[in-house]
Coordinates of N, CA and C in Angstrom, one line a residue:
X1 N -14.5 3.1 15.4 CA -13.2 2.9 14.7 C -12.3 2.0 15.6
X2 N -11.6 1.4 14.9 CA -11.0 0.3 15.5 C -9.3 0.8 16.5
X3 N -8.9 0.6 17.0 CA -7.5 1.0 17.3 C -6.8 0.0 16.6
X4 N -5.6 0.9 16.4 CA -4.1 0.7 15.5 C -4.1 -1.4 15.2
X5 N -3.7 -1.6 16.4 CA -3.1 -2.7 16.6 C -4.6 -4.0 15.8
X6 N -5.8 -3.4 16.2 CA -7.2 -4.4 16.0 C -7.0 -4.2 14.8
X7 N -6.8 -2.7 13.9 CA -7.2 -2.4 12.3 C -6.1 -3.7 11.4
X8 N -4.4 -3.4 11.9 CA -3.6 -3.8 12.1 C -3.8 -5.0 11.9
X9 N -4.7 -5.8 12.3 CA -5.1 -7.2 12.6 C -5.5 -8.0 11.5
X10 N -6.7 -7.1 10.9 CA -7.8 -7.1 9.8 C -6.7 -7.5 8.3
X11 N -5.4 -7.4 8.3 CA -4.3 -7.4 7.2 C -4.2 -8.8 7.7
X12 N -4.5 -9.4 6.8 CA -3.9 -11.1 6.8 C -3.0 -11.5 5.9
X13 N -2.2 -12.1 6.4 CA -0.9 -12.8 5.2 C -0.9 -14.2 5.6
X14 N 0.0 -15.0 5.2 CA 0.5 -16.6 4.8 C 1.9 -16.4 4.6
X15 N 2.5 -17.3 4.7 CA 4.4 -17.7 4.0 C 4.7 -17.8 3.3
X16 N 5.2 -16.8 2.6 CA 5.9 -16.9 1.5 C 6.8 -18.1 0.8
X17 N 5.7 -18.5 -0.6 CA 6.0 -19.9 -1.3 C 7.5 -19.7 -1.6
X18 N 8.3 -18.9 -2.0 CA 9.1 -18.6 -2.5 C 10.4 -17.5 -1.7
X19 N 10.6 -17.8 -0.2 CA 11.5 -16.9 0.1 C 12.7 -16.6 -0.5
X20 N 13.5 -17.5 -0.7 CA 14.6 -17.8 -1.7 C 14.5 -16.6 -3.1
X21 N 13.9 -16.8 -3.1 CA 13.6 -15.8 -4.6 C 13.2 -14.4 -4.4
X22 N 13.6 -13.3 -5.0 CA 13.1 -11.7 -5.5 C 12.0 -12.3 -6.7
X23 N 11.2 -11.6 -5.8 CA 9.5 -11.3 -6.7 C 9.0 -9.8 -6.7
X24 N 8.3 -9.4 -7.2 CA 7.2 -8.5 -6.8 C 6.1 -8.7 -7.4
X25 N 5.0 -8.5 -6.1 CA 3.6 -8.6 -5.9 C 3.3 -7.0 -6.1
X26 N 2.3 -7.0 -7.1 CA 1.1 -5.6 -7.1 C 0.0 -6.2 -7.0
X27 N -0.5 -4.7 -6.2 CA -1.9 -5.0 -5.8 C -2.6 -3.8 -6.1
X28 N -4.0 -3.8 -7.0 CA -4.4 -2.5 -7.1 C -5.5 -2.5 -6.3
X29 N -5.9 -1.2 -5.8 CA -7.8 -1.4 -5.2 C -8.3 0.5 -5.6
X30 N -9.6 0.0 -5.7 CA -10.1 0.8 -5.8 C -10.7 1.5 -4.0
X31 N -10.6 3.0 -3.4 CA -10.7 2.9 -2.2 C -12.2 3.9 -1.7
X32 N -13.2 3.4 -1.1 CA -14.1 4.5 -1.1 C -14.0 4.9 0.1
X33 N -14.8 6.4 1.0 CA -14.9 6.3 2.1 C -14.7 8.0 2.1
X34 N -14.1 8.3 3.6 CA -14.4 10.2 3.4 C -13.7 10.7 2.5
X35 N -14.6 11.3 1.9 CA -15.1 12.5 1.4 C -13.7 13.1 0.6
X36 N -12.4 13.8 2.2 CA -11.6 14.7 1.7 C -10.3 13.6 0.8
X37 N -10.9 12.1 1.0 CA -9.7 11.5 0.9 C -10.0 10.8 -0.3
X38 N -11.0 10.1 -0.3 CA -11.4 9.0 -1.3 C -12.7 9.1 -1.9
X39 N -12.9 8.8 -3.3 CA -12.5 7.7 -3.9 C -11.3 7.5 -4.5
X40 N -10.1 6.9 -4.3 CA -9.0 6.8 -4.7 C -8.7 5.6 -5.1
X41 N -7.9 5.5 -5.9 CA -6.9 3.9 -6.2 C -5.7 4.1 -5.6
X42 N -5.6 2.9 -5.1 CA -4.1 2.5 -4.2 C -3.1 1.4 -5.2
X43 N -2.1 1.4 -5.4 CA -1.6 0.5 -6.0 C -0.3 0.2 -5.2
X44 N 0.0 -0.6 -4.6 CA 0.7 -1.6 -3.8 C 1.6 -2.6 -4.2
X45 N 2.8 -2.3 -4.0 CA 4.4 -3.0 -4.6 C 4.8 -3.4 -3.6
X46 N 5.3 -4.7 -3.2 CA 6.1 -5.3 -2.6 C 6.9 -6.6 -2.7
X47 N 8.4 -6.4 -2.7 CA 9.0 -7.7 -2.3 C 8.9 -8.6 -1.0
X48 N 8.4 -10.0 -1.0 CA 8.2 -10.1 0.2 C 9.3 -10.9 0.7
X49 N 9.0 -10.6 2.1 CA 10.3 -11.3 2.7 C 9.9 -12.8 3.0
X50 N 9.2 -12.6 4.5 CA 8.4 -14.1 5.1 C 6.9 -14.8 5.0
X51 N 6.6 -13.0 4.1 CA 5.2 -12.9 4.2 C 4.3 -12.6 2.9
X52 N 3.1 -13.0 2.8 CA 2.7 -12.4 1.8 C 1.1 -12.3 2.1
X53 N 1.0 -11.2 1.3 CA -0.7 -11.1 1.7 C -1.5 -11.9 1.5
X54 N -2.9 -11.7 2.6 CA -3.9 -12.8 1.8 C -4.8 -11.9 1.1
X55 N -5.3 -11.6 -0.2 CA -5.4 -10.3 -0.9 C -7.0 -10.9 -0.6
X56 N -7.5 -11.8 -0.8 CA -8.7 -12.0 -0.7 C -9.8 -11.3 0.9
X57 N -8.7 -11.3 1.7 CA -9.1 -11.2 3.2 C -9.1 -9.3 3.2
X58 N -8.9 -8.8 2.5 CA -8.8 -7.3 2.6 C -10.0 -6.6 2.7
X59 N -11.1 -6.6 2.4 CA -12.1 -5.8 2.4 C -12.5 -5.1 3.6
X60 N -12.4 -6.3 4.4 CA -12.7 -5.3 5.9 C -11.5 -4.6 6.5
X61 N -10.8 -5.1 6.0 CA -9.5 -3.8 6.6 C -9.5 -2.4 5.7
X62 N -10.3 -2.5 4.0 CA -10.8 -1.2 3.7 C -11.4 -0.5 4.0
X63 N -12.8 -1.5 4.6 CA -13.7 -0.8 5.0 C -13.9 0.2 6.6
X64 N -12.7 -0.5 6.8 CA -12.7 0.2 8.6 C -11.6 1.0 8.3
X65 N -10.4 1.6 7.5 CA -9.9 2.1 6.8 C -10.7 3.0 6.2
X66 N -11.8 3.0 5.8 CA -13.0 3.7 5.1 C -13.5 4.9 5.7
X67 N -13.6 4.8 7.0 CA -14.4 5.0 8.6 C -13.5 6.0 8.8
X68 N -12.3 6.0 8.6 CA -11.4 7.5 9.5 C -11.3 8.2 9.1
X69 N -11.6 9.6 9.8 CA -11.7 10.8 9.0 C -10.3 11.2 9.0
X70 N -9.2 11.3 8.0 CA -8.1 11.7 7.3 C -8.2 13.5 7.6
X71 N -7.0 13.8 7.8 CA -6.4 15.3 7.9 C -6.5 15.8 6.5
X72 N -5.9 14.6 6.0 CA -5.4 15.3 4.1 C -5.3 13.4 3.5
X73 N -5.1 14.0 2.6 CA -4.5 12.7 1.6 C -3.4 11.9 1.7
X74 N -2.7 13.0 2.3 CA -1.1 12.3 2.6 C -1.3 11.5 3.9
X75 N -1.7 12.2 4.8 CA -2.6 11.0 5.9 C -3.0 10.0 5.7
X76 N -3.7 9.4 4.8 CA -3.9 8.1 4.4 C -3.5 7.5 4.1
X77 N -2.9 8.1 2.9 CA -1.2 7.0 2.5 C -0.3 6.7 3.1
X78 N 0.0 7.4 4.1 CA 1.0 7.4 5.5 C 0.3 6.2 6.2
X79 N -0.6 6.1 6.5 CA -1.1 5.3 7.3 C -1.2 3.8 7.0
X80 N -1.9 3.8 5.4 CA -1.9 2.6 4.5 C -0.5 2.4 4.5
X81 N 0.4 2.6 4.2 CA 2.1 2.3 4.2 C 2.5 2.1 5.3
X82 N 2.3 2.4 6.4 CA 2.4 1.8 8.1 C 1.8 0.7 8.0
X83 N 0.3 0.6 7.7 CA 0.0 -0.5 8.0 C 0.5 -2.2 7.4
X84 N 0.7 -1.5 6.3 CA 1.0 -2.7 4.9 C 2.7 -3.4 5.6
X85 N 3.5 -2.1 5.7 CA 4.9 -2.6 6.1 C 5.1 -2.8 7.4
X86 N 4.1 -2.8 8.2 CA 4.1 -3.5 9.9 C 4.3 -4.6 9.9
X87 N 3.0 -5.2 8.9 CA 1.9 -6.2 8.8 C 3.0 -7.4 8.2
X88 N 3.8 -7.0 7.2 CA 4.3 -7.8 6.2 C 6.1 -7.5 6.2
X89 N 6.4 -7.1 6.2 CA 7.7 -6.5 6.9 C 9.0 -7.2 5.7
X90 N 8.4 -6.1 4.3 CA 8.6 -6.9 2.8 C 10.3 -6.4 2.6
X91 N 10.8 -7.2 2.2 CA 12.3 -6.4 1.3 C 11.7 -5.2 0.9
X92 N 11.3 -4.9 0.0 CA 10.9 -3.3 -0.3 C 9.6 -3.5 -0.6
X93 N 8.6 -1.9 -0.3 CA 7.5 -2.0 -0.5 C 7.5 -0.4 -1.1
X94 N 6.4 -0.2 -2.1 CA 6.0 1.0 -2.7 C 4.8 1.4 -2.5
X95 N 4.1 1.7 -2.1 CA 2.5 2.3 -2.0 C 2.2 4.0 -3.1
X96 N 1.4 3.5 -3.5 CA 0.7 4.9 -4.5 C -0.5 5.4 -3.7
X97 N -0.9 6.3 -3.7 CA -2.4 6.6 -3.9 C -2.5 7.7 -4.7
X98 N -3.5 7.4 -5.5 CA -4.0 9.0 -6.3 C -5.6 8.9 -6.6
X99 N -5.9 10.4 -7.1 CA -7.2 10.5 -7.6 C -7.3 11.9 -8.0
X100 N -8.4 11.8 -8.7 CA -8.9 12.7 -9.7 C -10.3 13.5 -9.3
X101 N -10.0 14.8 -9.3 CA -11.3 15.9 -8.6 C -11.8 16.8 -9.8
X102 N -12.9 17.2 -9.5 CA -12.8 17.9 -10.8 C -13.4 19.1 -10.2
X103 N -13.5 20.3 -10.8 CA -14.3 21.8 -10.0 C -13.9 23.2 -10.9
X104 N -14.8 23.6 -10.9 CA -15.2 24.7 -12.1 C -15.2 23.9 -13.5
X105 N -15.3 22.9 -14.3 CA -14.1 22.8 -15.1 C -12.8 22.4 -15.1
X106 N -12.1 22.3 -13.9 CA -10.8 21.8 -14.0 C -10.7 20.8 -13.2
X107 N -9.7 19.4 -14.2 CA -9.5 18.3 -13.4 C -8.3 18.2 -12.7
X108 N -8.3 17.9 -11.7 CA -7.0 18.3 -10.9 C -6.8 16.4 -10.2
X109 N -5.5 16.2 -10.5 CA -4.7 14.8 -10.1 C -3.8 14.9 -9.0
X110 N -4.0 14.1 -8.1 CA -3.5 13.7 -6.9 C -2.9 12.6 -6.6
X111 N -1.6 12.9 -6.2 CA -0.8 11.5 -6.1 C 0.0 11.7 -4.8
X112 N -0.2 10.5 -4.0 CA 1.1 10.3 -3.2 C 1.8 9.0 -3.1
X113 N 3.3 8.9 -3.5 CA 4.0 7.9 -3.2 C 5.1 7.8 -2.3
X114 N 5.5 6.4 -1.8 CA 5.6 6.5 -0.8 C 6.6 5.5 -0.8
X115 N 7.6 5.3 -0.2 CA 8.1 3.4 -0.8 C 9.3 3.5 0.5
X116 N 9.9 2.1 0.8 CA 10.8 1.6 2.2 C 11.1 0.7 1.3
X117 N 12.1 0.3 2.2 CA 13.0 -1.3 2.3 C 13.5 -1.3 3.4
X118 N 13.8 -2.7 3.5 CA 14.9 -2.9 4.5 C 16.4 -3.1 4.4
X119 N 17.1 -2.4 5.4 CA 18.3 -2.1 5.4 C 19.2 -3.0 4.5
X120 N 20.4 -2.5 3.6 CA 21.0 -3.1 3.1 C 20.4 -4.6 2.1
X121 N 19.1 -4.1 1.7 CA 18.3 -5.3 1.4 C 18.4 -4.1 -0.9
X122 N 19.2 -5.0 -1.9 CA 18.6 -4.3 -2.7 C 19.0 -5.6 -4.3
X123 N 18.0 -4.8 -5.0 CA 18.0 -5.3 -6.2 C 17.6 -5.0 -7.5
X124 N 18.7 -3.7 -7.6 CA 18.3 -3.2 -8.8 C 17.8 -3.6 -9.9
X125 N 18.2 -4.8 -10.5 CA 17.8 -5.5 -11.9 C 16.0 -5.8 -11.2
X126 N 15.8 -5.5 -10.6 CA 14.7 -6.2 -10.7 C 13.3 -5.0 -10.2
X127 N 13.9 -4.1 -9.7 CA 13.0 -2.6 -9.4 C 13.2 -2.1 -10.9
X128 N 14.2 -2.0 -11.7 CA 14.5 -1.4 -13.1 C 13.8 -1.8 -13.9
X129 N 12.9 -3.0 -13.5 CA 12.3 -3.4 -14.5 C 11.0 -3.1 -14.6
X130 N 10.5 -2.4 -13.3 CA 9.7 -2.0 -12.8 C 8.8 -0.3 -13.3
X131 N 7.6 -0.5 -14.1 CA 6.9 0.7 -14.9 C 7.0 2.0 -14.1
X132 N 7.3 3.1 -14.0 CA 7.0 4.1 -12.9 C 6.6 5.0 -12.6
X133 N 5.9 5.3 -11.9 CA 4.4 6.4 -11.3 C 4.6 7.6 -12.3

């Protein structure tokens, strides 16, 4: 397993074509790996500030993301949300994770969301327009 700063690394971005402008970028993934945590989908909101992901470059930061054994579920999404808003350091960012278990018969749904911005940074006409969890 990688330390913080190496996993940290594995998250590639570029400059944002469009600073001047409020956008949001989503990003869905499907996430496999232990057991207590995943298979989950992650879905990923952000306004970027200077940065923007390079979405194609992600696989190996899931897959070593994949590798850690998680406390709980909220653990991971905590951690995905640290990493995403270190990395990229967006006007506002929202992170989801959820998934679906099933046992005896019963399907049971898991969700954690999670969302930042930066200070004094807002734009409501443009989050309001936005579908929600």
């Amino acid at each position: 397993m990688l330390e913080i700063y190496q996993r940290r690394n594995l998250i590639l971005t570029e400059a944002n074509p469009g600073p001047q402008v409020d956008y949001v970028v989503t990003l869905q993934s499907n996430l496999t790996g232990a057991e207590n945590v995943f298979p989950a989908r992650m879905t990923l909101r952000y306004v970027p500030d200077r940065l923007i992901l390079k979405t194609d470059s992600l696989a190996e930061y899931y897959a070593e993301v994949s590798s850690i054994a998680f406390d709980s579920f909220e653990a991971a999404a905590v951690l995905l949300m640290d990493d995403f808003n270190n990395e990229l350091v967006p006007r506002w960012i929202s992170l989801r994770l959820d998934k679906q278990t099933a046992d005896n018969d019963q399907v049971f749904h898991h969700e954690t969301a999670l969302e930042d911005r930066q200070p004094k940074w807002g734009n409501p006409r443009l989050l309001d327009r936005l579908e929600r969890y």
